[in-house]
mmCIF file of C-alpha atoms in Angstrom:
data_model
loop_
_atom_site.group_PDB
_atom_site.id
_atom_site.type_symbol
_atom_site.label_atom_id
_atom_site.label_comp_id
_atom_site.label_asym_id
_atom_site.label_seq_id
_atom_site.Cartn_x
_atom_site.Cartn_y
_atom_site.Cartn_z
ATOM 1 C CA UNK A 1 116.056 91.394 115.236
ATOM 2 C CA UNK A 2 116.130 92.894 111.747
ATOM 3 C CA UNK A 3 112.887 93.021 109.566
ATOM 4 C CA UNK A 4 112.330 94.440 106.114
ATOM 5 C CA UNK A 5 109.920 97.427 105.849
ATOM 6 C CA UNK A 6 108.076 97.885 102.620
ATOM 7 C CA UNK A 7 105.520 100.330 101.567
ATOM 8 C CA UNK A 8 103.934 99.811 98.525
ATOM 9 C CA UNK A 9 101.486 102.751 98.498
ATOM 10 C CA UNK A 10 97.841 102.378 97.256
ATOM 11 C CA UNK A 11 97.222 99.844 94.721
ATOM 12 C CA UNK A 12 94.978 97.504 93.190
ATOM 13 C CA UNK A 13 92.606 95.237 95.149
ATOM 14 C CA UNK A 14 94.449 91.985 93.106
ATOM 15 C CA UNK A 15 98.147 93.658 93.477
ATOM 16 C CA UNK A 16 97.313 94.264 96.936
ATOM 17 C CA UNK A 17 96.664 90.657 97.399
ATOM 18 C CA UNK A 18 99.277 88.507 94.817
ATOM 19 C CA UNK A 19 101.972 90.460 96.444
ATOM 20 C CA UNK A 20 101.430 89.399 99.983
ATOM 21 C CA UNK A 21 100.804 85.969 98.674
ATOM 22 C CA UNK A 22 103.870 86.113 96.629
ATOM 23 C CA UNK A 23 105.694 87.199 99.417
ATOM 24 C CA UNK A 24 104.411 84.744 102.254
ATOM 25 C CA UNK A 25 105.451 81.389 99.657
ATOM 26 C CA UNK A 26 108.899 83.252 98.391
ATOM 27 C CA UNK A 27 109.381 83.105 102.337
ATOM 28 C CA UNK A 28 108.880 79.680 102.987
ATOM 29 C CA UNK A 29 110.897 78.423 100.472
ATOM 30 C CA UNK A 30 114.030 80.493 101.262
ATOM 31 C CA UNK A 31 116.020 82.246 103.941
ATOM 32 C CA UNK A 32 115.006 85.855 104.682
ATOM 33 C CA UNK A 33 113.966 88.571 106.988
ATOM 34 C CA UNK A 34 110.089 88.871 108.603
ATOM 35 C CA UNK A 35 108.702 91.450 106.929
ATOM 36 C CA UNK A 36 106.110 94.112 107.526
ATOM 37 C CA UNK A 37 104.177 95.821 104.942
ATOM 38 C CA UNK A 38 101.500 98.540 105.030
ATOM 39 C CA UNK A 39 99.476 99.765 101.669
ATOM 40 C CA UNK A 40 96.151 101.249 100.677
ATOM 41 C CA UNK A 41 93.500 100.265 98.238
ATOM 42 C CA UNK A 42 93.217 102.318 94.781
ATOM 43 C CA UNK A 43 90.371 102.374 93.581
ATOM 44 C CA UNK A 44 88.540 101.177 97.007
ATOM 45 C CA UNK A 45 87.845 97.262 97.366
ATOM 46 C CA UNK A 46 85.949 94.894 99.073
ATOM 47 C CA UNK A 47 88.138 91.468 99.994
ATOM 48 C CA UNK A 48 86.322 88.780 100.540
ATOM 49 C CA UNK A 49 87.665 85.502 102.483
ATOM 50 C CA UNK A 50 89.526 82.511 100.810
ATOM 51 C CA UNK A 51 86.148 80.322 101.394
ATOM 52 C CA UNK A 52 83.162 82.917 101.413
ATOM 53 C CA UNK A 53 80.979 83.022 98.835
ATOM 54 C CA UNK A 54 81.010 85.997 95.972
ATOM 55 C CA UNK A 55 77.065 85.435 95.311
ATOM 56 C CA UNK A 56 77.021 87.058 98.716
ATOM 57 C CA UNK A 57 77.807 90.893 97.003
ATOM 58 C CA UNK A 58 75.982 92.927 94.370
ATOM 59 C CA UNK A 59 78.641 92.612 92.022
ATOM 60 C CA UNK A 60 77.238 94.738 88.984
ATOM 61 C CA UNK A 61 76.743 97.781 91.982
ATOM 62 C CA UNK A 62 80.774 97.165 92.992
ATOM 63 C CA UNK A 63 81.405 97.942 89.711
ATOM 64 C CA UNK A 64 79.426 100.671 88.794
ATOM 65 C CA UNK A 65 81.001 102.163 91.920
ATOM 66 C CA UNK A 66 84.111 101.825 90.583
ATOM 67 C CA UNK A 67 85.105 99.415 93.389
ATOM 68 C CA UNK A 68 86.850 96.474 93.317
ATOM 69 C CA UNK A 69 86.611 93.092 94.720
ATOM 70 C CA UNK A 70 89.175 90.748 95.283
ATOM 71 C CA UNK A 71 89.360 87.293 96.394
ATOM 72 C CA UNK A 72 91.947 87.393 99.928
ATOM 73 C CA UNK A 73 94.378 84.521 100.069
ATOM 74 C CA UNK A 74 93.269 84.343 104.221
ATOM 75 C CA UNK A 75 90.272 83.429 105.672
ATOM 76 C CA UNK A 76 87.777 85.241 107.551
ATOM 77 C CA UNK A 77 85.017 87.712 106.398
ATOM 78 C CA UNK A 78 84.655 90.439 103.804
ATOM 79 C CA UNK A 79 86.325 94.002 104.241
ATOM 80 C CA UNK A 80 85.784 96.770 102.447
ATOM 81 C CA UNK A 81 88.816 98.854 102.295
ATOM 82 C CA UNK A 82 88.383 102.777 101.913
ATOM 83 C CA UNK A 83 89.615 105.034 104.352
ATOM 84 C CA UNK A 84 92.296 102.531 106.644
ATOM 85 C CA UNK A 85 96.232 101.797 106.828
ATOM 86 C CA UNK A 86 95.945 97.803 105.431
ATOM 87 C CA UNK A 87 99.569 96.122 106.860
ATOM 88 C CA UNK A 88 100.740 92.675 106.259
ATOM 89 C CA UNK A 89 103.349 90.471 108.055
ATOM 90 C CA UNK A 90 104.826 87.762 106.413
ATOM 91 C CA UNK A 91 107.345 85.749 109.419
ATOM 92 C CA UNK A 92 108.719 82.211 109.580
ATOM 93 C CA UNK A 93 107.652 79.880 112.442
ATOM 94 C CA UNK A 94 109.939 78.058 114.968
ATOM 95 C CA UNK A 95 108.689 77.142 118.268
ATOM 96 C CA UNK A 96 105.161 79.910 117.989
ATOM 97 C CA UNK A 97 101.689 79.183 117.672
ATOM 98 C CA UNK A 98 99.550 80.815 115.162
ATOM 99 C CA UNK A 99 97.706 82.816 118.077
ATOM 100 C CA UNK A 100 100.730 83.373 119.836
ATOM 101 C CA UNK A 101 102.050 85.128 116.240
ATOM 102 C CA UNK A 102 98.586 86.726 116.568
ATOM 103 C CA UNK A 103 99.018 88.315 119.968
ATOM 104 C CA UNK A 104 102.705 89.362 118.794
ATOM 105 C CA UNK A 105 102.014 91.337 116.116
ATOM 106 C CA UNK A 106 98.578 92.837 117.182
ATOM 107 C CA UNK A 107 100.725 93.805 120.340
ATOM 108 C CA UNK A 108 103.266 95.758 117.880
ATOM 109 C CA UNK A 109 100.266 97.448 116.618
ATOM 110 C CA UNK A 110 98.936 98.626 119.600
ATOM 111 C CA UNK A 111 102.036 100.213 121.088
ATOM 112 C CA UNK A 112 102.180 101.979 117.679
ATOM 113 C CA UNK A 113 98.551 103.064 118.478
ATOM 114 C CA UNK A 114 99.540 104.889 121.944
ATOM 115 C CA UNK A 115 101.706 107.304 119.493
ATOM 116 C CA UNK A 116 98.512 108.346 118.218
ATOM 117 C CA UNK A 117 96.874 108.526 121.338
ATOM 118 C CA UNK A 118 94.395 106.000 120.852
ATOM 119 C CA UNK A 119 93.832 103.699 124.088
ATOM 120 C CA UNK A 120 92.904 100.858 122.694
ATOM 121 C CA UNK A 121 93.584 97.428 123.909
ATOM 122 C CA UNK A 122 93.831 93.959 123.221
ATOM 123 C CA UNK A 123 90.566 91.542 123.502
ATOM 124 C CA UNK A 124 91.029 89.364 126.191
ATOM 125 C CA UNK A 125 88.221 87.175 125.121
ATOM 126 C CA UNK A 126 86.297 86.285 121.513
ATOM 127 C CA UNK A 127 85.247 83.971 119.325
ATOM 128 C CA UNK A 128 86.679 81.003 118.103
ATOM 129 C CA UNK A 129 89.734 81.966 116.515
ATOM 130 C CA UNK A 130 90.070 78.533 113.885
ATOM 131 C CA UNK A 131 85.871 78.566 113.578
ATOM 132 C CA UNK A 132 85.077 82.239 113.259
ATOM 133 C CA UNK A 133 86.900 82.012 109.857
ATOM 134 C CA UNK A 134 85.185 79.029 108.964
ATOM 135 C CA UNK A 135 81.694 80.506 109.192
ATOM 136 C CA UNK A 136 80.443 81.961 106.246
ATOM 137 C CA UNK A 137 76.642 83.512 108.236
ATOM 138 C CA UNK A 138 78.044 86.498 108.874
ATOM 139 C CA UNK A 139 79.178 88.606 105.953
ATOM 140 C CA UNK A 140 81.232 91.322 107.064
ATOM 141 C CA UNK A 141 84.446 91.184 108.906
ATOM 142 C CA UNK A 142 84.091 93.772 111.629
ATOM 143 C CA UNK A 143 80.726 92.366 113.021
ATOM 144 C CA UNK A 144 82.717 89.945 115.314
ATOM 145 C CA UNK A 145 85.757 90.006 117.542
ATOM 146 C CA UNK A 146 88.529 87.199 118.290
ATOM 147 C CA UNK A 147 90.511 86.841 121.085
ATOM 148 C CA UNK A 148 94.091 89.383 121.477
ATOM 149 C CA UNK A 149 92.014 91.605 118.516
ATOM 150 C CA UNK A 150 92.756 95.498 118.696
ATOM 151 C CA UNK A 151 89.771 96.966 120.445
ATOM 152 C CA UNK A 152 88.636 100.388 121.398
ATOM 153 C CA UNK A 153 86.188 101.738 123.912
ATOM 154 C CA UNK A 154 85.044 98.024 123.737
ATOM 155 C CA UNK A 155 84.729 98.410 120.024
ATOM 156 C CA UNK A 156 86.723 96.609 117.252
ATOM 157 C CA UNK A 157 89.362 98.825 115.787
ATOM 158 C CA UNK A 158 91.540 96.365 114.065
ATOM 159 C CA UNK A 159 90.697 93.778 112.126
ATOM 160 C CA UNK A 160 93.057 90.602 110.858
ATOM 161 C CA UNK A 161 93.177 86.879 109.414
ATOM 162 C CA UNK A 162 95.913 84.788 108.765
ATOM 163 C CA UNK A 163 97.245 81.763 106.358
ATOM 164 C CA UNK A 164 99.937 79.059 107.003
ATOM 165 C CA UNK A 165 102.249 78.182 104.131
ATOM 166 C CA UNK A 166 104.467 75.128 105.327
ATOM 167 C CA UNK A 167 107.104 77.112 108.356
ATOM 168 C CA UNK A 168 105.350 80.524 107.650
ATOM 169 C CA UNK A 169 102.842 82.844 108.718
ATOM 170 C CA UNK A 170 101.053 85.392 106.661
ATOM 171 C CA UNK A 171 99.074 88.099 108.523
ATOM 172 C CA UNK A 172 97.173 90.978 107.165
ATOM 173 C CA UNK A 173 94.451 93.157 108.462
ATOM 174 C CA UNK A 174 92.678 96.873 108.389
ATOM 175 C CA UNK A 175 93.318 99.739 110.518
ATOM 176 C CA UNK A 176 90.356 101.978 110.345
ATOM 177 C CA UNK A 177 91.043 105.635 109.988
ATOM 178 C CA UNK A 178 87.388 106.440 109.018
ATOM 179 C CA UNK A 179 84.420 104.896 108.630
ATOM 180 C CA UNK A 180 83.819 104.437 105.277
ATOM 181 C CA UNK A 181 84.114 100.466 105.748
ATOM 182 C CA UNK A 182 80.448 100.518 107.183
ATOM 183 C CA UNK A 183 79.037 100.925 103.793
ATOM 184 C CA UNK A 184 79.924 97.253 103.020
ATOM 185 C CA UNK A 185 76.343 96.561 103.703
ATOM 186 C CA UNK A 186 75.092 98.802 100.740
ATOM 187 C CA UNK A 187 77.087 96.098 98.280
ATOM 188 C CA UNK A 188 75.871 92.890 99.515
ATOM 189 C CA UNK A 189 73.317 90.913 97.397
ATOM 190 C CA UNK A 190 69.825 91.787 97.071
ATOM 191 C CA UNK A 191 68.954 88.159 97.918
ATOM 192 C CA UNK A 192 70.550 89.084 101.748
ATOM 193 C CA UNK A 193 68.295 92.477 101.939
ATOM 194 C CA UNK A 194 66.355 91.123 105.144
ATOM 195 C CA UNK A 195 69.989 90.984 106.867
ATOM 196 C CA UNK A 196 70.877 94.030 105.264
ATOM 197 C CA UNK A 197 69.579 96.416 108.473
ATOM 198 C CA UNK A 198 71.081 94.266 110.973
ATOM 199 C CA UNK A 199 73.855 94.334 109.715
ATOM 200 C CA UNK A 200 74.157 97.655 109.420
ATOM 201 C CA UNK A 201 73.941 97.889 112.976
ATOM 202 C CA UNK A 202 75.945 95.458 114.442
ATOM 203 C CA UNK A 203 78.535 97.105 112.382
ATOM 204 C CA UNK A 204 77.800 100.235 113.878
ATOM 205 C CA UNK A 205 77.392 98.902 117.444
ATOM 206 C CA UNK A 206 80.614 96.761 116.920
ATOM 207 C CA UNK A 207 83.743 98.751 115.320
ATOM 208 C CA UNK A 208 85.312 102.350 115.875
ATOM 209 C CA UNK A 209 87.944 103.869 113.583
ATOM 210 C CA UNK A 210 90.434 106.752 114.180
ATOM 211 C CA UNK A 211 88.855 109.675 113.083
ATOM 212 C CA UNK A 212 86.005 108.703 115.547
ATOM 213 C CA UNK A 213 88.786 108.267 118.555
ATOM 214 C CA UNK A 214 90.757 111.315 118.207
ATOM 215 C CA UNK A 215 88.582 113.809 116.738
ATOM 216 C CA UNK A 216 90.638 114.639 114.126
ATOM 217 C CA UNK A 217 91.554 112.393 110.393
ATOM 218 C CA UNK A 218 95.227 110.429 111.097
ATOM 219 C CA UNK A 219 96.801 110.266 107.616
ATOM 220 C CA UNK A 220 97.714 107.286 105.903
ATOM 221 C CA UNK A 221 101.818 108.267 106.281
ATOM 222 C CA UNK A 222 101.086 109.284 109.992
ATOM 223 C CA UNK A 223 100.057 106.178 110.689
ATOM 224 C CA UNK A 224 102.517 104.163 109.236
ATOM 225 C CA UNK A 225 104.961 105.934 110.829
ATOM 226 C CA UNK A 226 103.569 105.674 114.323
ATOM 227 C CA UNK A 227 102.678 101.868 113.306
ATOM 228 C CA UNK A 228 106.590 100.780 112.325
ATOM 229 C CA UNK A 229 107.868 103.013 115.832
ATOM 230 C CA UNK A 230 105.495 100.852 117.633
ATOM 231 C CA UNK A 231 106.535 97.285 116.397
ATOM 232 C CA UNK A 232 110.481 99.076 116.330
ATOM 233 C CA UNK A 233 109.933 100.016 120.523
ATOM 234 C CA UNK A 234 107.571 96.988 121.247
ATOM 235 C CA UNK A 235 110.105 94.304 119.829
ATOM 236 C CA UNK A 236 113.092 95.711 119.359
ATOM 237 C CA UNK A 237 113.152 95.251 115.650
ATOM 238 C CA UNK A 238 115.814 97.346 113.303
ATOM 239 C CA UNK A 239 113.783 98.031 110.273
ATOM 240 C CA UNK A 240 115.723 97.458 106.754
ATOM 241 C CA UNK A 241 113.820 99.759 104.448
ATOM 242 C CA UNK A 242 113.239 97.394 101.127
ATOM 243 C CA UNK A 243 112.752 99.026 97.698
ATOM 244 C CA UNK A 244 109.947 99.044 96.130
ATOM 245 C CA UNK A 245 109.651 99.825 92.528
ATOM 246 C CA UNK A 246 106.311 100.537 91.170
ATOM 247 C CA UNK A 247 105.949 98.655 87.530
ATOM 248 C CA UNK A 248 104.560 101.177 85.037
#
């Protein structure tokens, strides 16, 4: 099975986003290979869900942060990307199911994970996959947990959504290496400053990142390489290495 591997380094929040959009629609109208990208966000960026609402955020604080904030083609709940490896797979269809493409590449993941001794495992039981990214009442992304998500110490490590165009899947989620993602809460609106505290500690109960498993900070590069090994070993996928040429 031959994939293309792309790494498109840290970019913009709306890059970030057009590309794996771009990608997933160049896919389904033409032959090709899966492919599996990982990037990072620069400056940091909060993405918010294809349906969630951006009255939800503080935006004038996001930008006197110097974040930004980006609209995701996906579903699901809002992110803020910081410290994490962010990876995308964009795969044609045949006889899977969305959850069963789920449970595939979340189990590539993992198996990368074990390189970086991290025993984590896969949620065996969750929410709603279809509803939970319907909901809009909870604003951040890692406050909930779907079934065959990456979990650790019964805490949510990895978190994904997806979006079908036609006969292909796109898939993109965070891996925390830090835990700068919990300060999400500090952007949302001051209309939502009752839910603000709870919030704050549901994310806390709820998520884990790398630094906090290991005892030690996992480098963007280190974990991309453990991550591609994984999905390589797991599925027994060649990797084509595709060019990427940054526009200046």
């Amino acid at each position: 099975m031959i994939w293309n591997l792309i790494n498109t380094g840290f970019q913009r929040g709306s890059f970030n986003m057009d590309f794996d959009e771009k990608e997933a629609i160049n896919l389904s109208r033409s032959e090709g290979n899966p492919i599996l990208r990982f990037y990072g966000w620069k400056p940091y960026a909060i993405s918010i869900g294809y349906n969630q609402r951006m009255e939800d955020f503080d935006i004038d604080k996001i930008n006197a942060a110097g974040i930004d904030i980006v609209r995701r083609p996906t579903g699901g709940r809002a992110i803020l990307h910081a410290d994490e490896v962010t990876y995308s797979v964009i795969m044609k269809i045949e006889n899977e199911t969305p959850k069963s493409i789920y449970k595939f590449i979340n189990e590539g993941l993992l198996h990368g994970l074990r390189y970086l001794s991290v025993d984590a495992e896969l949620s065996d039981e969750g929410e709603n996959f279809p509803a939970l990214y319907r909901q809009s009442n909870s604003i951040p992304c890692f406050s909930s947990t779907a079934k065959s998500e990456i979990k650790c110490r019964n805490k949510k490590l990895v978190g994904s959504a997806q979006r079908r165009y036609g006969n292909v899947i796109l898939q993109h989620g965070s891996i925390l290496l830090g835990p700068y993602h919990k300060k999400i809460v500090d952007f949302l609106s001051p209309d939502l400053s009752e839910e603000k505290e709870m919030l704050k500690k549901e994310i806390e109960l709820k998520t884990i990142d790398l630094k906090e498993i290991t005892g030690r900070h996992i480098s963007f590069d280190e974990a991309v390489d453990a991550l591609t090994q994984g999905f390589a070993d797991r599925h027994g996928i060649f990797f084509r290495h595709a060019e990427f040429v940054e526009n200046i």
